[in-house]
PDB file of C-alpha atoms in Angstrom:
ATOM      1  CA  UNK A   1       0.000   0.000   0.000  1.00  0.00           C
ATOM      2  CA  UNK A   2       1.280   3.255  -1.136  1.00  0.00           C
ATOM      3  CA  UNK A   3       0.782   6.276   1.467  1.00  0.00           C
ATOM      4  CA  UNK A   4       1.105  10.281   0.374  1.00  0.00           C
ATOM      5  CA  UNK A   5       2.670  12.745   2.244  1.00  0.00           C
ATOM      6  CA  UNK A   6      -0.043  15.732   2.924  1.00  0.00           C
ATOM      7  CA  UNK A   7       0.613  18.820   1.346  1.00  0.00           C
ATOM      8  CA  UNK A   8       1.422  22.143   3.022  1.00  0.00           C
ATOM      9  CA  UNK A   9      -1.182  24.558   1.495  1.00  0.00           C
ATOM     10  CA  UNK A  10       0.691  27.156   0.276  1.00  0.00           C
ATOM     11  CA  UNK A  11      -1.340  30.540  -0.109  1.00  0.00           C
ATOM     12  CA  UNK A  12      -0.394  33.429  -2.682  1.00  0.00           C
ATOM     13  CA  UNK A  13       1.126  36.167  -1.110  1.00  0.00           C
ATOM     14  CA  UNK A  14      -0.203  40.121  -2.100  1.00  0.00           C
ATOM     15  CA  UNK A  15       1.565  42.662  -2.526  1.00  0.00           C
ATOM     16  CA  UNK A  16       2.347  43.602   1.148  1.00  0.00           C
ATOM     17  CA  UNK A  17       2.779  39.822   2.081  1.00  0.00           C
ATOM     18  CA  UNK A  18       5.494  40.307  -0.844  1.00  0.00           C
ATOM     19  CA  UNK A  19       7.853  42.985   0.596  1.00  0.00           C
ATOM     20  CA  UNK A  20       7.774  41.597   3.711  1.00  0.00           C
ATOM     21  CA  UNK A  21       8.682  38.052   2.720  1.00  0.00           C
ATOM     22  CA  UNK A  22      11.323  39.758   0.316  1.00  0.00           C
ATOM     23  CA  UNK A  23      12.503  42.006   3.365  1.00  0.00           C
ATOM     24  CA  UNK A  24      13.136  38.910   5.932  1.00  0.00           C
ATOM     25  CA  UNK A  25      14.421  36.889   3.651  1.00  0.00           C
ATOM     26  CA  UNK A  26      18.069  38.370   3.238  1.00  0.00           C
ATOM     27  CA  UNK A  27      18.180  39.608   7.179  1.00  0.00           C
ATOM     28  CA  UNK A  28      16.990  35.973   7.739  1.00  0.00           C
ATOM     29  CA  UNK A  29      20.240  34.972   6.108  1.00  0.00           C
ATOM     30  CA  UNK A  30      22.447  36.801   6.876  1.00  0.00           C
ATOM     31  CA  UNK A  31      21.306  36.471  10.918  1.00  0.00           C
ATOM     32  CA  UNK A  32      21.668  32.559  10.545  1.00  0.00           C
ATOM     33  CA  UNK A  33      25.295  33.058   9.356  1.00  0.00           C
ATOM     34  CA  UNK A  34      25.940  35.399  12.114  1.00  0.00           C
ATOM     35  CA  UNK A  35      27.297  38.615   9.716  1.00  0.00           C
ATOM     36  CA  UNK A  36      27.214  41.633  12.019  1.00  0.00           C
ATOM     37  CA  UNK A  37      24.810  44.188  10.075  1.00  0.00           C
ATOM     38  CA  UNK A  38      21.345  41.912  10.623  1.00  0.00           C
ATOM     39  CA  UNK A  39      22.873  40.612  14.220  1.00  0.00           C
ATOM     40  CA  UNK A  40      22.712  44.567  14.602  1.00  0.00           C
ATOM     41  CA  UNK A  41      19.419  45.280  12.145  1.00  0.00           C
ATOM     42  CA  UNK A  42      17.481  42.322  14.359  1.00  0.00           C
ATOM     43  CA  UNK A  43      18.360  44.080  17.160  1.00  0.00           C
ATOM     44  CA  UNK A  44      16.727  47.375  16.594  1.00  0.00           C
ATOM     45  CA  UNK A  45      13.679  45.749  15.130  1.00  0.00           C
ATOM     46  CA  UNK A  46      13.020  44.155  17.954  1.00  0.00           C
ATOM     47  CA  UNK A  47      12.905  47.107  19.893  1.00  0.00           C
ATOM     48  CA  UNK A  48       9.618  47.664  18.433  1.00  0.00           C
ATOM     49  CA  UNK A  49       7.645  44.478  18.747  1.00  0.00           C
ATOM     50  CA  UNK A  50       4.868  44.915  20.504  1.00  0.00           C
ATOM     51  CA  UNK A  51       4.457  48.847  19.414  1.00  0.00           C
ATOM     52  CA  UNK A  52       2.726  50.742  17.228  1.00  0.00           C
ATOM     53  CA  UNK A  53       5.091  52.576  14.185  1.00  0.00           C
ATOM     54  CA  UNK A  54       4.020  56.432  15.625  1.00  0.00           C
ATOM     55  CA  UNK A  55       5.945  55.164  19.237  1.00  0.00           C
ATOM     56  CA  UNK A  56       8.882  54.138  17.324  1.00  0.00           C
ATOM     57  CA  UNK A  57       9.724  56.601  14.549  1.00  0.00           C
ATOM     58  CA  UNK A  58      13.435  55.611  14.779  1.00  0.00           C
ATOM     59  CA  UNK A  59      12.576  52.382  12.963  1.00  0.00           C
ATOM     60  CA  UNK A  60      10.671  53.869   9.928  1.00  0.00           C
ATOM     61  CA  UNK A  61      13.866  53.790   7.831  1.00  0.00           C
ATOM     62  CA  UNK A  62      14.458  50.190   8.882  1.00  0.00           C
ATOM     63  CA  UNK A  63      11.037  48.601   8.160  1.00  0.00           C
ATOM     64  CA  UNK A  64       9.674  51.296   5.469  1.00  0.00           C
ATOM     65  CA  UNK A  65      11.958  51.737   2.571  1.00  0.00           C
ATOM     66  CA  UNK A  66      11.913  53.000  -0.758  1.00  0.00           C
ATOM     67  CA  UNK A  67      10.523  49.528  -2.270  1.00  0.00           C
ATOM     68  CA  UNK A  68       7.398  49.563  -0.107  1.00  0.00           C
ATOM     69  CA  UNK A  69       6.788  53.178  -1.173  1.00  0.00           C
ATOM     70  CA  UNK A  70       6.989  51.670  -5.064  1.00  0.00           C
ATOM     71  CA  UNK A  71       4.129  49.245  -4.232  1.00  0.00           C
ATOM     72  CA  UNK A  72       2.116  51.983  -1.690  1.00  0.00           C
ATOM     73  CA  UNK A  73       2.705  55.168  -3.000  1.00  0.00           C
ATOM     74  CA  UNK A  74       2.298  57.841  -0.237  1.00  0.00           C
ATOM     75  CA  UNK A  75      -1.512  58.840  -1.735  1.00  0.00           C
ATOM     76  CA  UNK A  76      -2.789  55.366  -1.672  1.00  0.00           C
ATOM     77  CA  UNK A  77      -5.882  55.385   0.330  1.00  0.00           C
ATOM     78  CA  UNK A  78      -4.602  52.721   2.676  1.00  0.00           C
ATOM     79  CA  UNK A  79      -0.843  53.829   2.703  1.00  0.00           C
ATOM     80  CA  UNK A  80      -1.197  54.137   7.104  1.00  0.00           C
ATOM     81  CA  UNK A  81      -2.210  50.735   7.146  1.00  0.00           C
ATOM     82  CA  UNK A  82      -0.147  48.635   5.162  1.00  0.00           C
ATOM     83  CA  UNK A  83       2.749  51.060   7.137  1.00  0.00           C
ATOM     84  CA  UNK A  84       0.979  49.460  10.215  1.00  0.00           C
ATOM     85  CA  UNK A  85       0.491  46.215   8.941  1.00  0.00           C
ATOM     86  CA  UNK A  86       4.319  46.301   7.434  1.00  0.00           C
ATOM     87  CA  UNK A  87       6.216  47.644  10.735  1.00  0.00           C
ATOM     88  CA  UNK A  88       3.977  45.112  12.870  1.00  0.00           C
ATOM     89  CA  UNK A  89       5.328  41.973  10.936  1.00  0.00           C
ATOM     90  CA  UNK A  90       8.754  42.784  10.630  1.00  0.00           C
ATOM     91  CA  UNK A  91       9.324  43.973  13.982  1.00  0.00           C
ATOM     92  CA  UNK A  92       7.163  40.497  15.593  1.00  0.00           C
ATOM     93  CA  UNK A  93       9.634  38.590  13.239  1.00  0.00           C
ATOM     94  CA  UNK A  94      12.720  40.026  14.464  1.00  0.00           C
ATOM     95  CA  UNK A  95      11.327  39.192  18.268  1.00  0.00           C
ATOM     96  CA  UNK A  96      10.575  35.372  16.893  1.00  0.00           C
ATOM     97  CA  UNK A  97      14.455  35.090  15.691  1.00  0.00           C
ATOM     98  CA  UNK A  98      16.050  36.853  18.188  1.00  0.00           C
ATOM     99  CA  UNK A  99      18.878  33.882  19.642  1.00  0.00           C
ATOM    100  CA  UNK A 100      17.829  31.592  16.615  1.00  0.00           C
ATOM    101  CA  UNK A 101      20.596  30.764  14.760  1.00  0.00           C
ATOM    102  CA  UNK A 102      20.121  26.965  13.804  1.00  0.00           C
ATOM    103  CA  UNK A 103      16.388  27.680  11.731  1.00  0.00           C
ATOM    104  CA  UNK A 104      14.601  30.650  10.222  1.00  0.00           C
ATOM    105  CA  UNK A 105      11.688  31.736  12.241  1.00  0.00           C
ATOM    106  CA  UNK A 106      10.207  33.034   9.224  1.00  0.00           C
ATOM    107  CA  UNK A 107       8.295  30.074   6.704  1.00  0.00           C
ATOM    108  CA  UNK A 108       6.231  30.698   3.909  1.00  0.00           C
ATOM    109  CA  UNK A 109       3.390  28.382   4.313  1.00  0.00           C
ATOM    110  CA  UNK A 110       2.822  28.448   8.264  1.00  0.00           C
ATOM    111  CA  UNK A 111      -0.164  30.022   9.399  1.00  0.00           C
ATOM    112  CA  UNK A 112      -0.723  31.349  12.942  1.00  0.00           C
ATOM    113  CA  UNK A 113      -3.644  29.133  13.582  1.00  0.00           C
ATOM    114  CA  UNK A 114      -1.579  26.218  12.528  1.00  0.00           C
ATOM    115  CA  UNK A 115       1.721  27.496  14.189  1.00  0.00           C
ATOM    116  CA  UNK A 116      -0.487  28.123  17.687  1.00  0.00           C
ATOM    117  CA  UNK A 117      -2.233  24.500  16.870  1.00  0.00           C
ATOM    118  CA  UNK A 118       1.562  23.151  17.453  1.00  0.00           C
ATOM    119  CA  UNK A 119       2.018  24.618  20.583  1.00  0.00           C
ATOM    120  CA  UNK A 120      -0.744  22.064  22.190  1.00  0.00           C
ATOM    121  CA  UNK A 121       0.282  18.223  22.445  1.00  0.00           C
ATOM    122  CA  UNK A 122      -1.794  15.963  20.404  1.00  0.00           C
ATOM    123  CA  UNK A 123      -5.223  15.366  20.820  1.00  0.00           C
ATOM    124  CA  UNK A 124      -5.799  17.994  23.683  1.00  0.00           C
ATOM    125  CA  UNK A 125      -6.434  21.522  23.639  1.00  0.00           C
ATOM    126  CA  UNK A 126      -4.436  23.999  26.073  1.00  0.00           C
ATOM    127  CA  UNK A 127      -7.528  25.841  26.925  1.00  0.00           C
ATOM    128  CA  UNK A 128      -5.444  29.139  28.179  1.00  0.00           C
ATOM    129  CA  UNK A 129      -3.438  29.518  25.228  1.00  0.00           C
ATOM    130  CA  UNK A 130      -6.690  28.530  22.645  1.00  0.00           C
ATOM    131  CA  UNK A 131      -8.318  31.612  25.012  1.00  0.00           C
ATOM    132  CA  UNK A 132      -5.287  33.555  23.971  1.00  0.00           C
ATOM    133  CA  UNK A 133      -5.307  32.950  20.507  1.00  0.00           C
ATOM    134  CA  UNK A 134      -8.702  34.145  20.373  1.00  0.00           C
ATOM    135  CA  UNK A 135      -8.370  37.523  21.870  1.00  0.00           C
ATOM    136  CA  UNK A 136      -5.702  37.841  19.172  1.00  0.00           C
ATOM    137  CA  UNK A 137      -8.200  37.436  17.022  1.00  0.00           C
ATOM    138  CA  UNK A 138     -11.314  38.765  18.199  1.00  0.00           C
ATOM    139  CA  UNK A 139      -9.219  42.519  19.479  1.00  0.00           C
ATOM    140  CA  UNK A 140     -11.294  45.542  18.291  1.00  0.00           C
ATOM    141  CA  UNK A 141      -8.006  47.942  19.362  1.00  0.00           C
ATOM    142  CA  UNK A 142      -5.055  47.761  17.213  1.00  0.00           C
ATOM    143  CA  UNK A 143      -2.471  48.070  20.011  1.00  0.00           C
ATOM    144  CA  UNK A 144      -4.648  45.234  22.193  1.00  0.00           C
ATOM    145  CA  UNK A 145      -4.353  43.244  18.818  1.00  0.00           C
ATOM    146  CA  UNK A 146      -0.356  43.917  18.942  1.00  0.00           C
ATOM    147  CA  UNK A 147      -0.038  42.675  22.629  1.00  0.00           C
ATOM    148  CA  UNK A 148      -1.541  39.695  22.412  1.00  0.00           C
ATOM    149  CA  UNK A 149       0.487  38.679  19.155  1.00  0.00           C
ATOM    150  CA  UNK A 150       3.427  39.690  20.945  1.00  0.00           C
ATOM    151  CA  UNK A 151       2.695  36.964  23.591  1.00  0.00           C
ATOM    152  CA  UNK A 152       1.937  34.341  20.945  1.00  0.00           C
ATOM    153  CA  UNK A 153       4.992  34.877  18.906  1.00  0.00           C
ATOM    154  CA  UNK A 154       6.862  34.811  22.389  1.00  0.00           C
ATOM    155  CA  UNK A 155       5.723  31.069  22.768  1.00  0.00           C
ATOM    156  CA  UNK A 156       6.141  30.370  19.340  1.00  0.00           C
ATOM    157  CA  UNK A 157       9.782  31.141  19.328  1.00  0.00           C
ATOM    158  CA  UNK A 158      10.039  29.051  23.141  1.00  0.00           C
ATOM    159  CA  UNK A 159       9.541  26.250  21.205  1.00  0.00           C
ATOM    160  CA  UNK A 160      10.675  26.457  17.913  1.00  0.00           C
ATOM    161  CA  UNK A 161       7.925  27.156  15.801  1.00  0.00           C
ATOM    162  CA  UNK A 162       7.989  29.215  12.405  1.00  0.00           C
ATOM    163  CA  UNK A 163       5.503  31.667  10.853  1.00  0.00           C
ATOM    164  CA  UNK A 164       4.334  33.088   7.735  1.00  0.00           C
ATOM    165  CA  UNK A 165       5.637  36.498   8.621  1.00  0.00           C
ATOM    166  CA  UNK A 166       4.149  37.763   4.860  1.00  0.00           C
ATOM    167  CA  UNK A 167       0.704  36.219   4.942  1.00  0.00           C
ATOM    168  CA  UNK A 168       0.764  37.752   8.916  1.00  0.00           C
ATOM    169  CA  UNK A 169       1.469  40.746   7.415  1.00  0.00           C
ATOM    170  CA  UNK A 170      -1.103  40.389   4.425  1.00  0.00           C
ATOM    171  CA  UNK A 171      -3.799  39.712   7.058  1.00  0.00           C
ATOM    172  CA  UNK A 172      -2.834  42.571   9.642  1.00  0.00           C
ATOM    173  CA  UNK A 173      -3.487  45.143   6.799  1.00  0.00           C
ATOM    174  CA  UNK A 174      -6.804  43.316   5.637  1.00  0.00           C
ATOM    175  CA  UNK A 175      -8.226  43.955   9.204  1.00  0.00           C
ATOM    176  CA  UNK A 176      -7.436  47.622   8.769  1.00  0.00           C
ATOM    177  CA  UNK A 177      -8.063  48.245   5.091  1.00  0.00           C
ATOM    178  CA  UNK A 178     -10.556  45.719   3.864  1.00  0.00           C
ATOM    179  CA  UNK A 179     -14.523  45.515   4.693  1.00  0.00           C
ATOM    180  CA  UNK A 180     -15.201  42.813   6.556  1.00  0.00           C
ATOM    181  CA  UNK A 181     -11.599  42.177   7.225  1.00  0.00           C
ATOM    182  CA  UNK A 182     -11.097  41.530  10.836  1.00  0.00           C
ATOM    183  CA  UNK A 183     -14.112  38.388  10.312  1.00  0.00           C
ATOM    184  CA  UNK A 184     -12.321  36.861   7.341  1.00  0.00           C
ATOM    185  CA  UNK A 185      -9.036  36.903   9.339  1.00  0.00           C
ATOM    186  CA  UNK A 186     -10.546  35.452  12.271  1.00  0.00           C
ATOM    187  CA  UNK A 187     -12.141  32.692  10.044  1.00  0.00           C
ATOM    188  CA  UNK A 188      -8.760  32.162   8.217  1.00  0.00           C
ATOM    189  CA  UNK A 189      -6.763  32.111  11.617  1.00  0.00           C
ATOM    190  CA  UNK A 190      -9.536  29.643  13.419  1.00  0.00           C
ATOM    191  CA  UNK A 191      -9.393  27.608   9.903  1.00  0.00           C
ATOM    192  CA  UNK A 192      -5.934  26.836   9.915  1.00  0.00           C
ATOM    193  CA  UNK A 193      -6.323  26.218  14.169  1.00  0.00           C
ATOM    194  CA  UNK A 194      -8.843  23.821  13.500  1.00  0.00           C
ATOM    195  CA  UNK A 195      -7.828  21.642  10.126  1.00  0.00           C
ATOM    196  CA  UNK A 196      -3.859  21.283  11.402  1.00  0.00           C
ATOM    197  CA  UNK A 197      -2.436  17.624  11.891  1.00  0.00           C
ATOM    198  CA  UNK A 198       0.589  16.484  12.987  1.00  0.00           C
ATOM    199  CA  UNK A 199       2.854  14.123  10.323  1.00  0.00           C
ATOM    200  CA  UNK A 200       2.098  10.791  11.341  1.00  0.00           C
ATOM    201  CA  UNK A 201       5.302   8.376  11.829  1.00  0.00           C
ATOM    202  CA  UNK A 202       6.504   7.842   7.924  1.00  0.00           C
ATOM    203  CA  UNK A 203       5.083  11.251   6.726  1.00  0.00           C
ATOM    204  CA  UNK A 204       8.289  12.867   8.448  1.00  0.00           C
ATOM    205  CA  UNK A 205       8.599  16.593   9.646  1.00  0.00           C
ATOM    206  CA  UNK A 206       7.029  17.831  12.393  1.00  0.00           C
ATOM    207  CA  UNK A 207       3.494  18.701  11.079  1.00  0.00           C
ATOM    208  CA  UNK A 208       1.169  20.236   7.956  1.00  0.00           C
ATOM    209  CA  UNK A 209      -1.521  22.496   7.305  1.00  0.00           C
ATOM    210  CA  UNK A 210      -3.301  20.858   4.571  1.00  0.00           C
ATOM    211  CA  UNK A 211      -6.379  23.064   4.308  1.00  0.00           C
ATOM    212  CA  UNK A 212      -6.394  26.843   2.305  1.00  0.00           C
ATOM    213  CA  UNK A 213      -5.597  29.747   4.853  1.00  0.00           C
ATOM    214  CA  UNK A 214      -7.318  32.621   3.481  1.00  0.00           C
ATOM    215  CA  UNK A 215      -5.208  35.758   3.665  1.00  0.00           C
TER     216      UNK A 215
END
């Protein structure tokens, strides 16, 4: 009998998701092989996880650059928020890496429900962290939003666990910018909660998402 692998769904990145990925990626390099500038970049990122961009202006020429500004000119309607949404992601990510030097912390294809999903042991539910991961989710305040990620991504990096830091960052700017955003996020994140499995022995690696995370 011939058994498949499950496949990790693997959801199209926009145009925010996009800088972001292609902003990690080379600081996500470079960190791994220990070269001083993102040792020193990571380090200054992090200083704003948790914060909103207006209470760290210091970082604007760190997470904003003139790329983003190519793909949200400063008259697009929703510049503020995908400068939000941007500066929120890039900063968590640099919290999630900080002392990993053996694994990125940053993988396309991992969605936070998922990633939070592999925080519990199989088969049970840790009820305070599931209680968590909905505040995340169900936050009216953008700051209260910001906390409780914070915490999550906190965990996440305890014990190992990557994340989608573009489709986190496509998802934090449709709950600003997009009607009826903050529901489809909350469906997509309680989606990917609810349809991860663990590899079973002879699937190998340490777990899937096999069902489509909307972003």
């Amino acid at each position: 009998m011939t058994t498949t692998t499950p496949t990790e769904y693997m959801p199209a990145l926009h145009d925010l998701g996009t800088f972001v990925d292609e902003r990690i990626r080379p600081i996500q390099g470079g960190y791994m092989k220990d070269r001083p500038e993102a040792v020193a970049l990571l380090a200054k990122l992090r200083r704003g996880a948790g914060k909103p961009l207006a209470d760290v202006p210091e970082l604007i020429g760190l997470t904003l650059d003139h790329d983003f500004y190519e793909k949200f000119p400063v008259d697009h309607s929703h510049v503020e928020h995908a400068e939000a949404a941007a500066h929120e992601a890039l900063t968590l990510y640099a919290l999630h890496q900080q002392s990993k030097r053996d694994q990125g912390m940053h993988r396309r294809g991992r969605d936070l429900g998922g990633a939070v999903r592999r925080l519990m042991p199989a088969g049970t539910i840790d009820e305070p962290l599931r209680r968590r991961f909905v505040q995340a989710g169900s936050a009216v305040d953008h700051g209260v939003r910001l906390d409780r990620l914070r915490g999550i991504v906190k965990l996440l990096r305890a014990a190992d666990v990557p994340l989608d830091y573009g489709l986190l960052a496509d998802q934090l700017y449709t709950i600003r910018a997009v009607r009826g955003g903050p529901a489809r996020v909350r469906t997509a994140w309680g989606r990917g909660f609810q349809s991860y499995r663990p590899a079973t022995a002879g699937e190998g690696g340490t777990g899937t998402t096999t069902s489509p995370t909307d972003g």
